Coordinates of C-alpha atoms in Angstrom, one line a residue:
X1430 CA 44.1 -27.7 38.8
X1431 CA 41.0 -24.7 38.1
X1432 CA 40.2 -24.7 34.3
X1433 CA 40.9 -21.2 34.3
X1434 CA 44.5 -21.8 35.4
X1435 CA 45.5 -23.5 31.7
X1436 CA 43.3 -21.2 29.5
X1437 CA 44.7 -18.4 28.0
X1438 CA 44.5 -14.9 29.7
X1439 CA 42.1 -13.3 26.8
X1440 CA 39.7 -15.9 27.3
X1441 CA 36.1 -15.2 28.6
X1442 CA 33.9 -18.0 30.2
X1443 CA 30.3 -17.3 28.5
X1444 CA 27.0 -19.1 30.5
X1445 CA 24.9 -20.7 27.4
X1446 CA 21.2 -20.5 27.3
X1447 CA 19.4 -21.6 30.3
X1448 CA 17.5 -24.0 28.3
X1449 CA 20.8 -26.3 27.7
X1450 CA 20.1 -29.9 28.1
X1451 CA 23.1 -30.6 30.6
X1452 CA 24.7 -34.0 29.4
X1453 CA 26.2 -36.5 32.4
X1454 CA 29.9 -35.5 33.5
X1455 CA 33.3 -37.4 31.8
X1456 CA 36.4 -36.7 31.6
X1457 CA 39.9 -36.0 29.5
X1458 CA 42.9 -35.4 29.9
X1459 CA 44.4 -31.9 28.7
X1460 CA 48.2 -31.0 28.8
X1461 CA 49.9 -28.7 30.8
X1462 CA 53.4 -27.9 31.2
X1463 CA 55.5 -31.0 31.0
X1464 CA 52.4 -33.2 32.3
X1465 CA 48.6 -33.5 31.9
X1466 CA 45.7 -32.7 34.2
X1467 CA 42.4 -34.5 34.3
X1468 CA 39.5 -31.5 33.9
X1469 CA 35.2 -32.9 34.2
X1470 CA 33.4 -32.1 30.5
X1471 CA 30.4 -32.8 29.3
X1472 CA 29.1 -33.6 25.9
X1473 CA 27.4 -30.2 25.4
X1474 CA 29.2 -27.8 27.4
X1475 CA 27.9 -26.1 30.1
X1476 CA 29.9 -23.1 29.3
X1477 CA 31.1 -22.0 26.0
X1478 CA 34.8 -20.4 25.6
X1479 CA 35.3 -17.5 23.9
X1480 CA 38.5 -15.3 23.1
X1481 CA 37.7 -11.5 24.2
X1482 CA 38.8 -10.0 20.8
X1483 CA 36.8 -13.2 19.1
X1484 CA 33.5 -12.7 17.3
X1485 CA 30.3 -13.0 18.9
X1486 CA 29.0 -16.6 19.2
X1487 CA 25.9 -17.1 17.9
X1488 CA 22.8 -19.0 19.3
X1489 CA 22.6 -21.0 16.0
X1490 CA 19.4 -22.8 16.8
X1491 CA 17.1 -20.0 17.3
X1492 CA 19.0 -17.3 14.1
X1493 CA 16.2 -18.3 11.6
X1494 CA 13.7 -17.2 13.6
X1495 CA 15.5 -14.1 15.0
X1496 CA 15.8 -13.1 11.3
X1497 CA 12.6 -14.2 10.6
X1498 CA 11.1 -12.0 12.3
X1499 CA 13.3 -8.5 11.8
X1500 CA 12.4 -9.1 8.2
X1501 CA 8.5 -9.7 7.9
X1502 CA 8.0 -6.9 10.8
X1503 CA 8.2 -3.4 9.3
X1504 CA 8.7 0.1 10.3
X1505 CA 6.6 1.8 7.9
X1506 CA 6.1 5.7 7.9
X1507 CA 2.9 6.8 6.7
X1508 CA 3.6 10.5 5.1
X1509 CA -0.3 11.5 4.9
X1510 CA -2.3 10.7 7.5
X1511 CA -5.3 11.7 6.6
X1512 CA -8.5 9.1 6.4
X1513 CA -7.2 6.6 3.6
X1514 CA -3.6 6.4 6.0
X1515 CA -5.2 5.8 8.4
X1516 CA -7.5 3.1 7.4
X1517 CA -4.3 1.5 6.3
X1518 CA -2.5 2.2 9.5
X1519 CA -5.1 0.4 11.3
X1520 CA -4.6 -3.2 9.3
X1521 CA -0.3 -2.4 9.2
X1522 CA -0.7 -2.0 13.2
X1523 CA -2.8 -5.3 14.1
X1524 CA -0.2 -7.3 11.9
X1525 CA 2.4 -6.2 14.0
X1526 CA 4.4 -3.8 12.0
X1527 CA 5.4 -0.3 13.5
X1528 CA 4.2 2.7 12.0
X1529 CA 5.4 5.8 12.2
X1530 CA 3.0 8.9 10.7
X1531 CA 2.8 12.0 9.8
X1532 CA 0.6 14.7 8.8
X1533 CA 0.3 18.5 8.5
X1534 CA -2.6 18.4 10.4
X1535 CA -2.4 17.1 14.0
X1536 CA -3.5 13.6 14.8
X1537 CA -1.7 12.8 17.4
X1538 CA -5.6 11.5 19.2
X1539 CA -6.2 9.0 16.2
X1540 CA -2.5 8.0 16.5
X1541 CA -2.4 6.9 19.7
X1542 CA -5.7 5.0 19.8
X1543 CA -4.5 3.3 16.7
X1544 CA -1.0 2.6 18.2
X1545 CA 1.1 4.8 16.1
X1546 CA 3.4 6.8 16.7
X1547 CA 2.8 10.7 15.2
X1548 CA 5.1 13.1 14.4
X1549 CA 4.7 16.5 13.4
X1550 CA 8.2 16.9 11.9
X1551 CA 9.7 15.4 9.3
X1552 CA 13.0 15.6 10.2
X1553 CA 12.1 13.5 13.2
X1554 CA 10.6 10.9 11.8
X1555 CA 13.1 10.3 8.8
X1556 CA 15.4 10.1 11.5
X1557 CA 13.7 7.2 13.0
X1558 CA 15.3 5.1 9.6
X1559 CA 11.6 3.3 8.6
X1560 CA 12.4 0.5 6.6
X1561 CA 9.4 1.6 4.0
X1562 CA 8.1 5.7 3.3
X1563 CA 4.2 5.2 2.3
X1564 CA 2.9 8.0 0.4
X1565 CA -0.5 8.5 1.2
X1566 CA -0.7 12.2 0.1
X1567 CA -3.7 13.3 -2.1
X1568 CA -2.9 13.4 -5.7
X1569 CA -2.3 17.0 -6.2
X1570 CA -0.4 17.1 -3.4
X1571 CA 2.2 14.4 -4.0
X1572 CA 4.8 16.6 -5.5
X1573 CA 5.4 18.8 -3.0
X1574 CA 4.7 16.5 -0.2
X1575 CA 7.7 14.5 -1.8
X1576 CA 10.0 16.9 -2.3
X1577 CA 9.6 18.9 1.1
X1578 CA 10.6 15.3 2.3
X1579 CA 13.9 15.4 4.0
X1580 CA 15.6 12.4 2.3
X1581 CA 18.7 12.7 3.0
X1582 CA 18.0 11.7 7.0
X1583 CA 16.9 8.4 5.3
X1584 CA 19.1 5.3 4.9
X1585 CA 20.0 4.9 0.9
X1586 CA 18.3 1.5 0.2
X1587 CA 14.7 2.7 1.9
X1588 CA 11.5 1.6 -0.3
X1589 CA 9.1 4.4 -1.5
X1590 CA 5.6 2.7 -1.8
X1591 CA 2.6 4.7 -3.5
X1592 CA -1.0 4.1 -2.8
X1593 CA -1.9 6.6 -5.2
X1594 CA -5.2 6.2 -7.9
X1595 CA -3.0 6.7 -10.5
X1596 CA -0.1 5.1 -11.2
X1597 CA 2.3 6.7 -14.2
X1598 CA 2.7 10.1 -12.4
X1599 CA 3.8 8.3 -9.1
X1600 CA 6.5 6.3 -11.1
X1601 CA 7.9 9.5 -12.7
X1602 CA 7.5 11.3 -9.5
X1603 CA 9.7 8.7 -7.9
X1604 CA 11.8 8.4 -10.4
X1605 CA 12.5 11.7 -11.1
X1606 CA 13.1 12.8 -7.2
X1607 CA 14.8 9.9 -6.0
X1608 CA 18.2 9.1 -5.8
X1609 CA 18.8 5.8 -7.7
X1610 CA 19.7 4.0 -4.5
X1611 CA 15.9 4.0 -3.6
X1612 CA 13.7 0.8 -4.4
X1613 CA 10.1 1.8 -5.4
X1614 CA 7.3 -0.2 -5.4
X1615 CA 3.6 1.9 -6.9
X1616 CA 0.4 0.4 -5.8
X1617 CA -3.5 0.9 -5.7
X1618 CA -5.5 -0.8 -3.3
X1619 CA -8.6 -1.0 -5.1
X1620 CA -11.2 0.0 -2.3
X1621 CA -10.7 2.6 0.2
X1622 CA -12.2 2.9 4.3
X1623 CA -16.1 2.2 2.7
X1624 CA -15.9 -0.6 0.3
X1625 CA -13.4 -2.2 2.8
X1626 CA -14.7 -2.0 6.3
X1627 CA -15.3 -5.2 6.3
X1628 CA -12.5 -6.7 5.3
X1629 CA -10.1 -6.5 2.5
X1630 CA -10.7 -10.1 1.0
X1631 CA -11.5 -10.5 -2.6
X1632 CA -10.6 -6.8 -3.0
X1633 CA -8.0 -6.3 -5.7
X1634 CA -4.1 -4.7 -5.0
X1635 CA -2.6 -4.1 -8.1
X1636 CA 1.8 -3.3 -7.9
X1637 CA 4.2 -2.8 -9.6
X1638 CA 8.1 -3.3 -8.4
X1639 CA 9.7 -0.8 -10.2
X1640 CA 12.5 -0.5 -9.0
X1641 CA 14.0 -3.4 -6.1
X1642 CA 17.4 -4.2 -5.3
X1643 CA 18.8 -7.1 -6.2
X1644 CA 20.1 -8.3 -2.6
X1645 CA 18.3 -10.7 -0.4
X1646 CA 17.2 -7.9 2.4
X1647 CA 16.0 -5.6 -0.3
X1648 CA 14.1 -8.0 -2.4
X1649 CA 13.0 -9.9 1.2
X1650 CA 11.4 -6.5 2.4
X1651 CA 9.6 -5.9 -0.4
X1652 CA 8.2 -9.2 -0.6
X1653 CA 6.6 -8.2 3.1
X1654 CA 5.1 -5.2 2.3
X1655 CA 3.3 -7.3 -0.2
X1656 CA 2.3 -9.8 2.2
X1657 CA 0.3 -7.3 4.2
X1658 CA -2.0 -7.2 1.7
X1659 CA -2.0 -10.6 0.4
X1660 CA -2.1 -12.0 4.2
X1661 CA -5.7 -9.9 3.8
X1662 CA -7.0 -12.0 1.5
X1663 CA -6.5 -9.2 -1.3
X1664 CA -6.3 -10.5 -4.9
X1665 CA -3.2 -9.2 -6.0
X1666 CA -2.6 -8.1 -9.6
X1667 CA 0.8 -7.2 -10.5
X1668 CA 0.4 -4.7 -13.8
X1669 CA 3.0 -2.1 -15.3
X1670 CA 1.3 1.3 -14.2
X1671 CA 0.9 1.9 -17.5
X1672 CA -1.7 -0.6 -18.0
X1673 CA -3.0 0.3 -14.8
X1674 CA -3.8 3.9 -15.7
X1675 CA -5.7 2.7 -19.0
X1676 CA -7.8 0.3 -17.0
X1677 CA -8.2 2.1 -14.3
X1678 CA -9.6 5.6 -16.0
X1679 CA -12.4 3.0 -17.1
X1680 CA -13.0 1.0 -14.2
X1681 CA -12.2 4.2 -11.5
X1682 CA -12.8 7.6 -13.6
X1683 CA -16.3 6.7 -15.5
X1684 CA -17.8 5.4 -12.1
X1685 CA -16.8 8.7 -10.7
X1686 CA -17.8 10.7 -13.5
X1687 CA -21.1 8.8 -13.6
X1688 CA -21.7 9.3 -10.2
X1689 CA -21.4 12.9 -10.1
X1690 CA -22.9 13.7 -12.9
X1691 CA -26.0 11.4 -11.2
X1692 CA -25.7 13.9 -8.3
X1693 CA -26.1 16.8 -10.6
X1694 CA -29.9 15.5 -10.9
X1695 CA -30.1 15.8 -7.2
X1696 CA -31.8 12.6 -6.9
X1697 CA -34.8 11.5 -4.4
X1698 CA -35.4 8.5 -3.0
X1699 CA -39.0 7.5 -4.0
X1700 CA -41.7 5.3 -2.7
X1701 CA -41.3 3.2 -5.6
X1702 CA -37.5 2.9 -6.1
X1703 CA -36.3 0.0 -8.3
X1704 CA -33.2 -2.1 -8.0
X1705 CA -31.8 -0.4 -10.6
X1706 CA -32.8 3.2 -9.5
X1707 CA -31.3 1.5 -5.8
X1708 CA -28.3 1.3 -7.7
X1709 CA -27.7 4.9 -8.9
X1710 CA -28.7 6.0 -5.9
X1711 CA -25.7 3.9 -4.1
X1712 CA -23.3 5.4 -7.0
X1713 CA -24.2 8.4 -6.3
X1714 CA -23.2 8.3 -2.2
X1715 CA -20.3 6.4 -2.8
X1716 CA -18.2 8.3 -5.7
X1717 CA -19.3 11.8 -3.8
X1718 CA -18.4 10.6 -0.4
X1719 CA -14.8 10.6 -2.0
X1720 CA -13.4 13.9 -2.1
X1721 CA -13.7 16.1 -5.2
X1722 CA -10.0 16.6 -5.0
X1723 CA -9.8 13.0 -5.8
X1724 CA -11.7 13.1 -8.6
X1725 CA -9.9 15.8 -10.1
X1726 CA -6.4 14.0 -10.1
X1727 CA -8.0 11.1 -11.5
X1728 CA -8.5 13.2 -14.4
X1729 CA -6.0 15.5 -14.1
X1730 CA -3.4 12.9 -14.0
X1731 CA -4.3 10.0 -15.9
X1732 CA -4.0 10.8 -19.7
X1733 CA -6.5 8.0 -20.4
X1734 CA -9.7 10.1 -18.7
X1735 CA -9.3 13.1 -21.1
X1736 CA -9.8 10.5 -24.0
X1737 CA -12.7 8.8 -22.0
X1738 CA -14.2 11.5 -21.0
X1739 CA -14.9 13.0 -24.8
X1740 CA -15.9 9.2 -25.4
X1741 CA -18.6 9.7 -23.0
X1742 CA -19.6 12.9 -24.1
X1743 CA -19.8 11.4 -28.0
X1744 CA -21.6 8.2 -26.3
X1745 CA -24.2 10.7 -24.9
X1746 CA -24.5 12.8 -28.2
X1747 CA -25.3 9.6 -30.0
X1748 CA -27.9 8.8 -27.7
X1749 CA -29.5 12.1 -27.6
X1750 CA -30.0 12.2 -31.7
X1751 CA -30.5 8.6 -32.1
X1752 CA -33.5 9.4 -29.5
X1753 CA -34.5 13.0 -31.0
X1754 CA -34.5 10.8 -34.5
X1755 CA -37.0 8.2 -33.1
X1756 CA -38.9 11.4 -31.7
X1757 CA -39.0 13.3 -34.8
X1758 CA -39.8 10.0 -37.1
X1759 CA -42.8 9.2 -34.6
X1760 CA -44.0 13.0 -35.0
X1761 CA -43.9 12.8 -39.0
X1762 CA -45.5 9.6 -38.8
X1763 CA -48.4 11.1 -36.8
X1764 CA -48.3 14.5 -39.2
X1765 CA -48.8 13.2 -42.0
X1766 CA -51.2 9.8 -41.2
X1767 CA -53.4 12.9 -39.7
X1768 CA -53.2 14.9 -42.8
X1769 CA -53.8 12.3 -44.9
X1770 CA -57.0 11.1 -43.2
X1771 CA -57.9 15.0 -43.1
X1772 CA -57.9 15.0 -46.8
X1773 CA -60.0 12.2 -47.1
X1774 CA -62.2 13.4 -44.7
X1775 CA -63.0 16.4 -46.5
X1776 CA -63.0 14.9 -49.8
X1777 CA -66.5 13.3 -48.6

C-alpha cells in the first residue's frame, strides 16, 4: 500500500535538501483501518511531511548563517554623493553592502563604476526601504536636505547616520525632525579622500549612539554599520557629541584656520626649504583642498570655534606685544648707549 493512502488529505510531501545523507531502509508497522501495514522508513526521511496549512518547515542547520548574512549586509542610502560620499561608498560596496545614492548632481556614471545604484528622485530612493540613511551633505545644507527627504516612505525604525564634521548640530537636527521611532547614530570619520586614500587603518572614527532601539535587530544593525569602519582598522572612539565638538574645535578648526591664514601669505617653495617650512606648505595644501563651505560650517555650527578664534587672536596679539616690547627695549638700549658714548666723546 502506498504511503500517501494512509496520510491525511491535506498533507504535502516535500523533498529535503539534496545534500541530506540517506540512511539505510528500515521498516515499521503503521496502524491503518482495523489492522496495520508495513512501510519502509529511514532514520532521516528523504521526505518531510507537512500539512498545507502548517507553518513552513525551516532548514535548521543553515539558518544561523542566513541570519548572520542578512544582519551584516546592509542596504545603505547615501544622501549627498559628492566627493566624500563617493569615498565612503567605495569601501561600503567593497565590503559587500548594497549601496543606494542620491544627489542633486548627476553622478550616475560614477555610481555605476562603484557598483552603486544612483537615484535622481528622493521618493524612489526611500521606497527602496534602506536599512541605513547616511547624511553626507555639507554642514550648511544638511538641514534643508533632511527637511526635503520623504521620510514617510521609510520604515519607522530606519537608522539615520551623519558624517558631518560637527556633531551637536546634526544631533539636535535629527532629534527635532525625525520621528521618535527612528534610530540615530552621529559619527565623524576623522579623515577624508586625501588622508584616507591609502587605507583607514589607525585613523580615528568618532561616534555617539544618540538613540538606538532596544530590540536585537536594531542593536545588531547599529553594530553592523560601525563594524564597517572597525574592519578597515579605524581607531573607534565613542564620545558624546558635545565632547566631540569641544575637542574638534582645537584639532580641526584650529588646523584649518592656521592653514588658511598661511594661504593668505601666498607662501612659495624655495631651494632652501626646511622641514618645518615644508610642513607649513603641506598644511596649506591639505586644508585649502577642502571647500571653504566646510571651513565656514566648522565655524558657524560649532559653538566652541568662536571662543577658539578669539583665543587665537589674543595669542597673536600677545606674541606681537612681546616682540615689539623686546624690539623697543633693544632700540632704547642702543639709543642710550649711543648717547652716552657721544657725551663722553664730546667731553674729551
